[in-house]
Amino acid sequence: MGSTHCFLVTLYWTMGGRRHWCVTALKLWLLVAVLEHVQAALSKDPIFLSDIQNQTVSEGRNVRFACRVDNLGSHKVAWIHFENSAILTVSNHVITRNERITVSRDKHQKTYYLHINDVRETDTGKYMCQINTASAMTIAGFLTVVVPPDIVDQESSGDVIAQEGNDIKLRCRAKGSPKPTVTWKREDGQPITVNKSTSVLEYQGEVLRLSKVSRMDMGAYLCIASNGYPPTVSKRILVSVDFPPMLWIPHQLIGSARGKTVVLECFTEAHPTSLNYWTRGDGNMIYDSDKYHIENRVGNPEYKIHMLLTVRYLDQEDFGTYRCVAKNPRGETDGTIKIYEGEESNTVEHERTINLPAVGEGAGSCRLPWAVHLPFLVASVALLLGDHI
């Protein structure tokens, strides 16, 4: 304060020692000092008081970013969405036409707030708080919008029907943020046979390829989409494998006495489900009656059918040949069972196999176990050939 003191002393002497002039000079000095302080404050560059926090929110929620600034002076604060190169707000004014975006200011906290309501996946990205200094000052925070997984039905497979031996491609298109992982499983818990050398309980990927499918691949497949944010979603795709009917007959020769009741059995496999029925050797169809009872038992899997024909109270006319027949759009096949009058026996001592031809597209032959007592083998052959001799 040395120079000011000299100034005051000079004033005091030059004015004849009047005291009130010194007081006036002191006030003038205080005013100059305040102005110098204000000017020094105004000359400081703006500074950011804290970082902007990154945020992760679910789609549909509201979010708020805070930008704390000191020494702003005459400069302006703007909010910018970096990915869209879009200026959202300047000072207290909203520039964007996005009605979900607003801005507010807390003067005491020296803070500018950017509000985004009902956030969407497209809002994901970097948000910058920028001050329009000569060399723009910027800090930024990142917004991550998470979206639970969803399966796009229009871009995913529906139920599939294929012929046995063909290849199948199943597609399951999933969306979400982060990108979902798609896992395939069979609904029945059985392994997925990708090809002859590869079977897995689970398979990952949007596309599942099955090579040379068989009837064992038939069933419901589940594609499950997850990305760590609930709920996990799934889609059920039914795979059907078509093939012509096949027959298996456990006993082709049945001996019984008159007055007894016997049960004839045929096992069929077919898809689509076959039309199954019984006839006598002359081709006449057999229907439910007091004499006959017909039953078809669905197996597991459902393409297996156990055909049973009960013949009650055998008499002379009931001995002879019976046919079990299976037909579907892929073909047909049949097998014969002969009831002869004699000793009752169906004990399996030695198993034999025979081939029954299948008729129709893709027809092949099926192997049928034929079990008889060796002592009855010659008699059985004679009975089977009797109609042709």
Coordinates of C-alpha atoms in Angstrom, one line a residue:
M1 CA 0.0 0.0 0.0
G2 CA 3.1 2.2 -0.3
S3 CA 2.1 4.0 -3.5
T4 CA -1.5 4.6 -2.2
H5 CA 0.0 6.1 1.0
C6 CA 2.1 8.5 -1.0
F7 CA -0.9 9.4 -3.0
L8 CA -3.0 10.1 0.1
V9 CA -0.1 12.2 1.6
T10 CA 0.2 14.2 -1.5
L11 CA -3.5 15.0 -1.5
Y12 CA -3.5 15.9 2.1
W13 CA -0.8 18.5 1.7
T14 CA -1.9 20.0 -1.5
M15 CA -5.4 20.5 -0.2
G16 CA -4.2 22.4 2.8
G17 CA -4.5 19.6 5.2
R18 CA -8.3 19.1 4.8
R19 CA -9.1 15.6 6.2
H20 CA -12.2 14.9 4.0
W21 CA -10.1 14.8 0.9
C22 CA -8.1 11.9 2.2
V23 CA -11.3 9.9 2.9
T24 CA -12.5 10.5 -0.6
A25 CA -9.2 9.3 -2.1
L26 CA -9.5 6.1 0.0
K27 CA -12.9 5.2 -1.4
L28 CA -11.5 5.8 -4.9
W29 CA -8.7 3.4 -4.2
L30 CA -11.1 0.7 -2.9
L31 CA -13.2 1.0 -6.1
V32 CA -10.1 0.6 -8.3
A33 CA -9.1 -2.5 -6.3
V34 CA -12.5 -4.1 -6.7
L35 CA -12.5 -3.5 -10.4
E36 CA -9.1 -5.0 -10.8
H37 CA -10.2 -8.1 -8.9
V38 CA -13.4 -8.5 -11.1
Q39 CA -11.3 -8.0 -14.2
A40 CA -8.8 -10.7 -13.0
A41 CA -11.7 -13.1 -12.3
L42 CA -13.3 -12.5 -15.7
S43 CA -10.0 -13.2 -17.4
K44 CA -9.9 -16.8 -16.0
D45 CA -10.7 -19.7 -18.4
P46 CA -13.8 -21.9 -17.6
I47 CA -13.1 -25.2 -15.9
F48 CA -15.0 -28.4 -15.4
L49 CA -15.5 -29.3 -11.8
S50 CA -16.2 -33.0 -12.3
D51 CA -16.4 -35.8 -14.8
I52 CA -19.6 -36.9 -16.5
Q53 CA -20.7 -40.3 -15.2
N54 CA -21.3 -43.1 -17.7
Q55 CA -24.8 -44.6 -17.4
T56 CA -26.5 -47.9 -18.2
V57 CA -30.3 -48.0 -18.2
S58 CA -33.1 -50.2 -19.6
E59 CA -35.1 -49.1 -22.6
G60 CA -38.0 -46.9 -21.5
R61 CA -36.4 -45.4 -18.5
N62 CA -35.3 -41.7 -18.0
V63 CA -31.7 -40.6 -17.7
R64 CA -30.0 -37.4 -16.7
F65 CA -26.4 -36.2 -17.4
A66 CA -24.7 -33.5 -15.2
C67 CA -22.0 -31.1 -16.4
R68 CA -20.5 -28.9 -13.6
V69 CA -18.7 -25.7 -14.9
D70 CA -16.9 -22.9 -13.0
N71 CA -15.7 -19.5 -14.4
L72 CA -18.1 -19.8 -17.3
G73 CA -18.3 -16.0 -17.8
S74 CA -19.9 -15.1 -21.1
H75 CA -19.3 -18.5 -22.6
K76 CA -22.1 -21.0 -23.4
V77 CA -22.5 -24.7 -22.6
A78 CA -23.8 -27.0 -25.2
W79 CA -24.8 -30.7 -25.2
I80 CA -23.9 -32.8 -28.2
H81 CA -24.7 -36.4 -29.2
F82 CA -21.4 -37.5 -30.8
E83 CA -22.6 -40.5 -32.9
N84 CA -25.4 -38.4 -34.5
S85 CA -23.2 -35.2 -34.8
A86 CA -26.3 -33.5 -33.3
I87 CA -26.3 -30.3 -31.1
L88 CA -29.0 -31.0 -28.6
T89 CA -29.0 -27.9 -26.4
V90 CA -27.2 -24.5 -26.1
S91 CA -27.3 -22.8 -22.7
N92 CA -30.9 -23.1 -21.5
H93 CA -32.3 -23.7 -25.0
V94 CA -33.2 -27.0 -26.7
I95 CA -32.0 -27.1 -30.3
T96 CA -33.0 -30.6 -31.3
R97 CA -36.6 -31.4 -32.4
N98 CA -36.5 -34.5 -30.2
E99 CA -39.3 -33.9 -27.7
R100 CA -37.8 -36.4 -25.2
I101 CA -34.8 -34.1 -24.6
T102 CA -34.8 -31.2 -22.2
V103 CA -32.2 -29.1 -20.4
S104 CA -32.1 -27.5 -16.9
R105 CA -29.6 -25.5 -14.8
D106 CA -28.7 -25.3 -11.2
K107 CA -26.9 -22.0 -10.6
H108 CA -25.8 -22.8 -7.1
Q109 CA -24.2 -26.1 -8.1
K110 CA -22.9 -24.5 -11.4
T111 CA -24.4 -27.5 -13.2
Y112 CA -26.2 -28.0 -16.5
Y113 CA -28.4 -31.1 -16.8
L114 CA -29.3 -32.9 -20.0
H115 CA -32.5 -35.0 -19.6
I116 CA -33.5 -37.8 -21.9
N117 CA -36.9 -39.3 -21.2
D118 CA -38.2 -42.8 -22.4
V119 CA -34.7 -43.8 -23.7
R120 CA -34.5 -46.0 -26.7
E121 CA -31.8 -48.2 -28.1
T122 CA -30.9 -45.5 -30.7
D123 CA -30.1 -43.1 -27.9
T124 CA -27.0 -45.2 -27.1
G125 CA -23.7 -43.3 -27.5
K126 CA -21.4 -40.6 -26.3
Y127 CA -22.9 -37.3 -24.9
M128 CA -20.5 -34.3 -24.8
C129 CA -20.7 -31.2 -22.7
Q130 CA -18.9 -28.5 -24.6
I131 CA -17.9 -24.9 -23.8
N132 CA -17.4 -22.5 -26.7
T133 CA -14.0 -21.2 -25.7
A134 CA -11.4 -20.3 -28.4
S135 CA -10.3 -23.9 -28.4
A136 CA -13.5 -25.8 -27.5
M137 CA -13.4 -27.5 -24.1
T138 CA -15.2 -30.8 -23.9
I139 CA -15.9 -33.7 -21.5
A140 CA -18.2 -36.7 -22.3
G141 CA -20.2 -39.5 -20.7
F142 CA -21.5 -42.7 -22.4
L143 CA -25.0 -43.9 -22.3
T144 CA -25.7 -47.6 -22.8
V145 CA -29.3 -48.6 -23.3
V146 CA -30.0 -52.3 -22.7
V147 CA -32.9 -54.0 -24.4
P148 CA -34.0 -57.5 -23.4
P149 CA -33.9 -60.2 -26.1
D150 CA -36.7 -60.7 -28.6
I151 CA -37.1 -63.3 -31.4
V152 CA -38.1 -61.9 -34.8
D153 CA -40.7 -64.4 -36.0
Q154 CA -40.7 -63.0 -39.5
E155 CA -37.0 -63.8 -39.9
S156 CA -37.1 -67.2 -38.1
S157 CA -38.1 -70.6 -39.1
G158 CA -41.6 -72.0 -38.6
D159 CA -42.4 -75.7 -38.3
V160 CA -40.5 -77.9 -40.8
I161 CA -41.5 -81.0 -42.7
A162 CA -38.7 -83.0 -44.5
Q163 CA -38.3 -86.4 -46.0
E164 CA -36.0 -88.9 -44.3
G165 CA -32.5 -88.5 -45.6
N166 CA -32.8 -84.8 -46.5
D167 CA -31.0 -81.8 -44.9
I168 CA -32.7 -79.2 -42.7
K169 CA -31.8 -75.6 -41.9
L170 CA -33.4 -74.0 -38.9
R171 CA -33.0 -70.2 -38.3
C172 CA -33.7 -68.2 -35.2
R173 CA -33.2 -64.4 -35.5
A174 CA -32.9 -62.6 -32.2
K175 CA -32.5 -58.9 -31.5
G176 CA -31.7 -56.9 -28.3
S177 CA -28.9 -54.9 -26.8
P178 CA -26.3 -56.2 -26.2
K179 CA -26.7 -58.7 -29.0
P180 CA -28.4 -61.9 -27.7
T181 CA -26.8 -65.4 -27.8
V182 CA -29.0 -68.0 -29.4
T183 CA -28.9 -71.6 -27.9
W184 CA -30.7 -74.6 -29.4
K185 CA -32.0 -77.5 -27.4
R186 CA -34.4 -80.4 -28.0
E187 CA -37.6 -80.2 -25.9
D188 CA -37.4 -83.9 -25.0
G189 CA -33.8 -83.4 -23.7
Q190 CA -32.3 -85.8 -26.3
P191 CA -29.0 -84.8 -28.1
I192 CA -29.1 -82.8 -31.3
T193 CA -27.6 -84.9 -34.1
V194 CA -25.9 -82.3 -36.3
N195 CA -24.4 -84.9 -38.5
K196 CA -23.4 -88.6 -38.4
S197 CA -20.3 -87.8 -36.3
T198 CA -21.6 -84.9 -34.1
S199 CA -24.2 -85.0 -31.4
V200 CA -24.6 -82.2 -28.8
L201 CA -27.0 -81.4 -26.0
E202 CA -26.8 -77.7 -26.9
Y203 CA -25.9 -75.8 -30.0
Q204 CA -25.1 -72.1 -30.2
G205 CA -25.8 -69.9 -33.2
E206 CA -28.7 -68.4 -35.1
V207 CA -28.7 -71.2 -37.7
L208 CA -28.9 -74.9 -36.9
R209 CA -28.2 -77.3 -39.8
L210 CA -29.2 -80.9 -39.5
S211 CA -27.6 -83.3 -42.1
K212 CA -29.5 -86.3 -43.5
V213 CA -32.3 -86.3 -40.9
S214 CA -33.9 -89.5 -39.7
R215 CA -37.0 -90.2 -37.8
M216 CA -34.9 -90.0 -34.6
D217 CA -34.4 -86.3 -35.3
M218 CA -38.2 -85.7 -35.2
G219 CA -39.6 -83.5 -32.4
A220 CA -39.7 -80.0 -31.0
Y221 CA -36.6 -77.8 -31.1
L222 CA -36.2 -74.8 -28.8
C223 CA -34.2 -71.7 -29.7
I224 CA -33.4 -69.7 -26.6
A225 CA -32.2 -66.1 -26.8
S226 CA -30.5 -64.4 -23.8
N227 CA -28.2 -61.4 -23.3
G228 CA -27.9 -61.1 -19.6
Y229 CA -31.0 -58.9 -19.2
P230 CA -34.3 -60.6 -18.4
P231 CA -36.5 -62.0 -19.6
T232 CA -34.9 -64.8 -21.6
V233 CA -37.2 -65.7 -24.6
S234 CA -37.6 -68.9 -26.7
K235 CA -39.3 -70.2 -29.8
R236 CA -40.6 -73.7 -30.4
I237 CA -40.0 -75.2 -33.8
L238 CA -41.5 -78.6 -34.7
V239 CA -39.5 -80.8 -37.0
S240 CA -41.4 -83.6 -38.8
V241 CA -39.7 -86.3 -40.8
D242 CA -41.8 -88.2 -43.3
F243 CA -41.0 -91.8 -44.2
P244 CA -43.1 -94.8 -45.6
P245 CA -44.6 -97.3 -43.2
M246 CA -42.6 -100.2 -41.7
L247 CA -43.9 -103.3 -40.0
W248 CA -42.5 -105.6 -37.3
I249 CA -44.4 -108.8 -36.4
P250 CA -43.2 -110.6 -33.3
H251 CA -45.2 -113.9 -34.0
Q252 CA -46.2 -114.8 -37.5
L253 CA -47.4 -118.3 -36.6
I254 CA -49.8 -118.8 -33.7
G255 CA -51.1 -122.2 -32.7
S256 CA -54.3 -122.5 -30.7
A257 CA -57.2 -124.9 -30.0
R258 CA -60.8 -124.2 -30.8
G259 CA -62.8 -122.2 -28.4
K260 CA -59.7 -120.2 -27.3
T261 CA -59.0 -116.5 -27.7
V262 CA -55.8 -115.3 -29.4
V263 CA -54.2 -111.8 -29.9
L264 CA -52.4 -110.9 -33.1
E265 CA -49.8 -108.2 -33.0
C266 CA -48.1 -105.9 -35.5
F267 CA -45.8 -102.9 -34.7
T268 CA -45.7 -100.1 -37.3
E269 CA -43.7 -97.0 -37.7
A270 CA -44.8 -94.3 -40.2
H271 CA -45.0 -90.5 -40.7
P272 CA -47.3 -89.0 -41.5
T273 CA -49.4 -91.4 -39.2
S274 CA -50.4 -94.4 -41.2
L275 CA -53.9 -95.8 -41.8
N276 CA -53.8 -99.2 -40.1
Y277 CA -56.2 -102.0 -40.6
W278 CA -56.6 -105.8 -40.6
T279 CA -57.9 -108.1 -43.3
R280 CA -58.4 -111.8 -43.7
G281 CA -56.3 -113.7 -46.3
D282 CA -59.0 -113.3 -48.9
G283 CA -58.8 -109.5 -48.6
N284 CA -62.0 -108.9 -46.6
M285 CA -61.5 -106.1 -44.1
I286 CA -62.0 -106.9 -40.4
Y287 CA -64.2 -104.7 -38.2
D288 CA -64.9 -104.5 -34.5
S289 CA -67.6 -107.1 -33.6
D290 CA -68.4 -109.8 -31.1
K291 CA -65.8 -112.0 -32.9
Y292 CA -63.0 -109.3 -33.3
H293 CA -61.7 -106.5 -31.2
I294 CA -59.3 -104.0 -32.8
E295 CA -57.0 -101.7 -30.9
N296 CA -54.2 -99.3 -31.9
R297 CA -51.9 -98.2 -29.1
V298 CA -49.8 -95.1 -29.7
G299 CA -46.2 -95.5 -28.7
N300 CA -43.3 -93.2 -27.8
P301 CA -42.4 -91.5 -30.1
E302 CA -45.9 -91.1 -31.6
Y303 CA -45.0 -92.5 -35.0
K304 CA -44.9 -95.9 -33.4
I305 CA -48.2 -97.8 -33.3
H306 CA -48.9 -101.2 -31.7
M307 CA -51.7 -102.9 -33.6
L308 CA -53.6 -105.6 -31.8
L309 CA -56.4 -107.9 -33.2
T310 CA -58.2 -110.1 -30.7
V311 CA -60.0 -113.1 -32.2
R312 CA -62.5 -114.6 -29.7
Y313 CA -63.7 -118.2 -29.4
L314 CA -61.8 -119.7 -32.3
D315 CA -63.7 -122.1 -34.6
Q316 CA -62.8 -123.8 -37.8
E317 CA -63.4 -120.7 -40.0
D318 CA -61.1 -118.5 -37.8
F319 CA -58.0 -120.6 -38.7
G320 CA -56.0 -119.2 -41.6
T321 CA -54.2 -116.1 -42.7
Y322 CA -54.6 -112.5 -41.4
R323 CA -53.0 -109.4 -42.8
C324 CA -52.0 -106.2 -40.9
V325 CA -51.8 -103.2 -43.3
A326 CA -50.2 -99.8 -42.9
K327 CA -50.6 -97.0 -45.5
N328 CA -49.5 -93.3 -45.6
P329 CA -48.8 -90.8 -48.4
R330 CA -45.2 -92.0 -48.6
G331 CA -46.1 -95.7 -49.2
E332 CA -47.6 -98.8 -47.8
T333 CA -46.6 -102.2 -46.4
D334 CA -48.3 -105.3 -44.9
G335 CA -47.5 -108.4 -43.0
T336 CA -49.2 -111.8 -42.5
I337 CA -49.9 -113.8 -39.4
K338 CA -51.3 -117.4 -39.6
I339 CA -53.4 -119.0 -36.9
Y340 CA -53.3 -122.8 -37.1
E341 CA -55.1 -125.5 -35.0
G342 CA -52.5 -127.1 -32.8
E343 CA -50.5 -126.8 -29.6
E344 CA -50.4 -123.4 -28.0
S345 CA -46.9 -122.0 -27.9
N346 CA -45.2 -118.6 -28.5
T347 CA -42.0 -119.2 -26.6
V348 CA -39.0 -117.6 -28.3
E349 CA -36.1 -120.1 -28.5
H350 CA -34.5 -119.0 -31.8
E351 CA -35.1 -115.7 -33.5
R352 CA -35.4 -115.4 -37.3
T353 CA -35.8 -112.3 -39.4
I354 CA -37.7 -111.8 -42.6
N355 CA -38.1 -108.8 -45.0
L356 CA -41.5 -107.4 -45.8
P357 CA -41.6 -105.1 -48.9
A358 CA -42.9 -101.5 -48.6
V359 CA -44.8 -100.1 -51.5
G360 CA -44.7 -96.6 -52.8
E361 CA -42.3 -93.6 -53.0
G362 CA -39.1 -94.2 -51.1
A363 CA -40.2 -97.7 -50.3
G364 CA -37.7 -100.0 -48.7
S365 CA -38.0 -103.2 -46.7
C366 CA -38.2 -103.7 -43.0
R367 CA -36.8 -106.5 -40.9
L368 CA -39.3 -108.4 -38.8
P369 CA -38.4 -110.9 -36.1
W370 CA -40.0 -114.3 -36.6
A371 CA -39.7 -116.5 -33.5
V372 CA -40.9 -120.1 -33.5
H373 CA -40.0 -123.4 -31.8
L374 CA -37.6 -125.4 -33.9
P375 CA -39.8 -128.5 -33.6
F376 CA -42.6 -126.6 -35.3
L377 CA -40.5 -125.0 -38.0
V378 CA -41.3 -127.6 -40.7
A379 CA -45.0 -127.6 -39.9
S380 CA -45.0 -123.8 -39.9
V381 CA -43.5 -123.6 -43.3
A382 CA -46.0 -126.1 -44.6
L383 CA -48.9 -124.0 -43.2
L384 CA -47.5 -120.8 -44.7
L385 CA -47.2 -122.4 -48.1
G386 CA -50.4 -124.3 -47.9
D387 CA -52.5 -121.7 -49.8
H388 CA -50.0 -121.7 -52.7
I389 CA -49.6 -125.5 -53.1

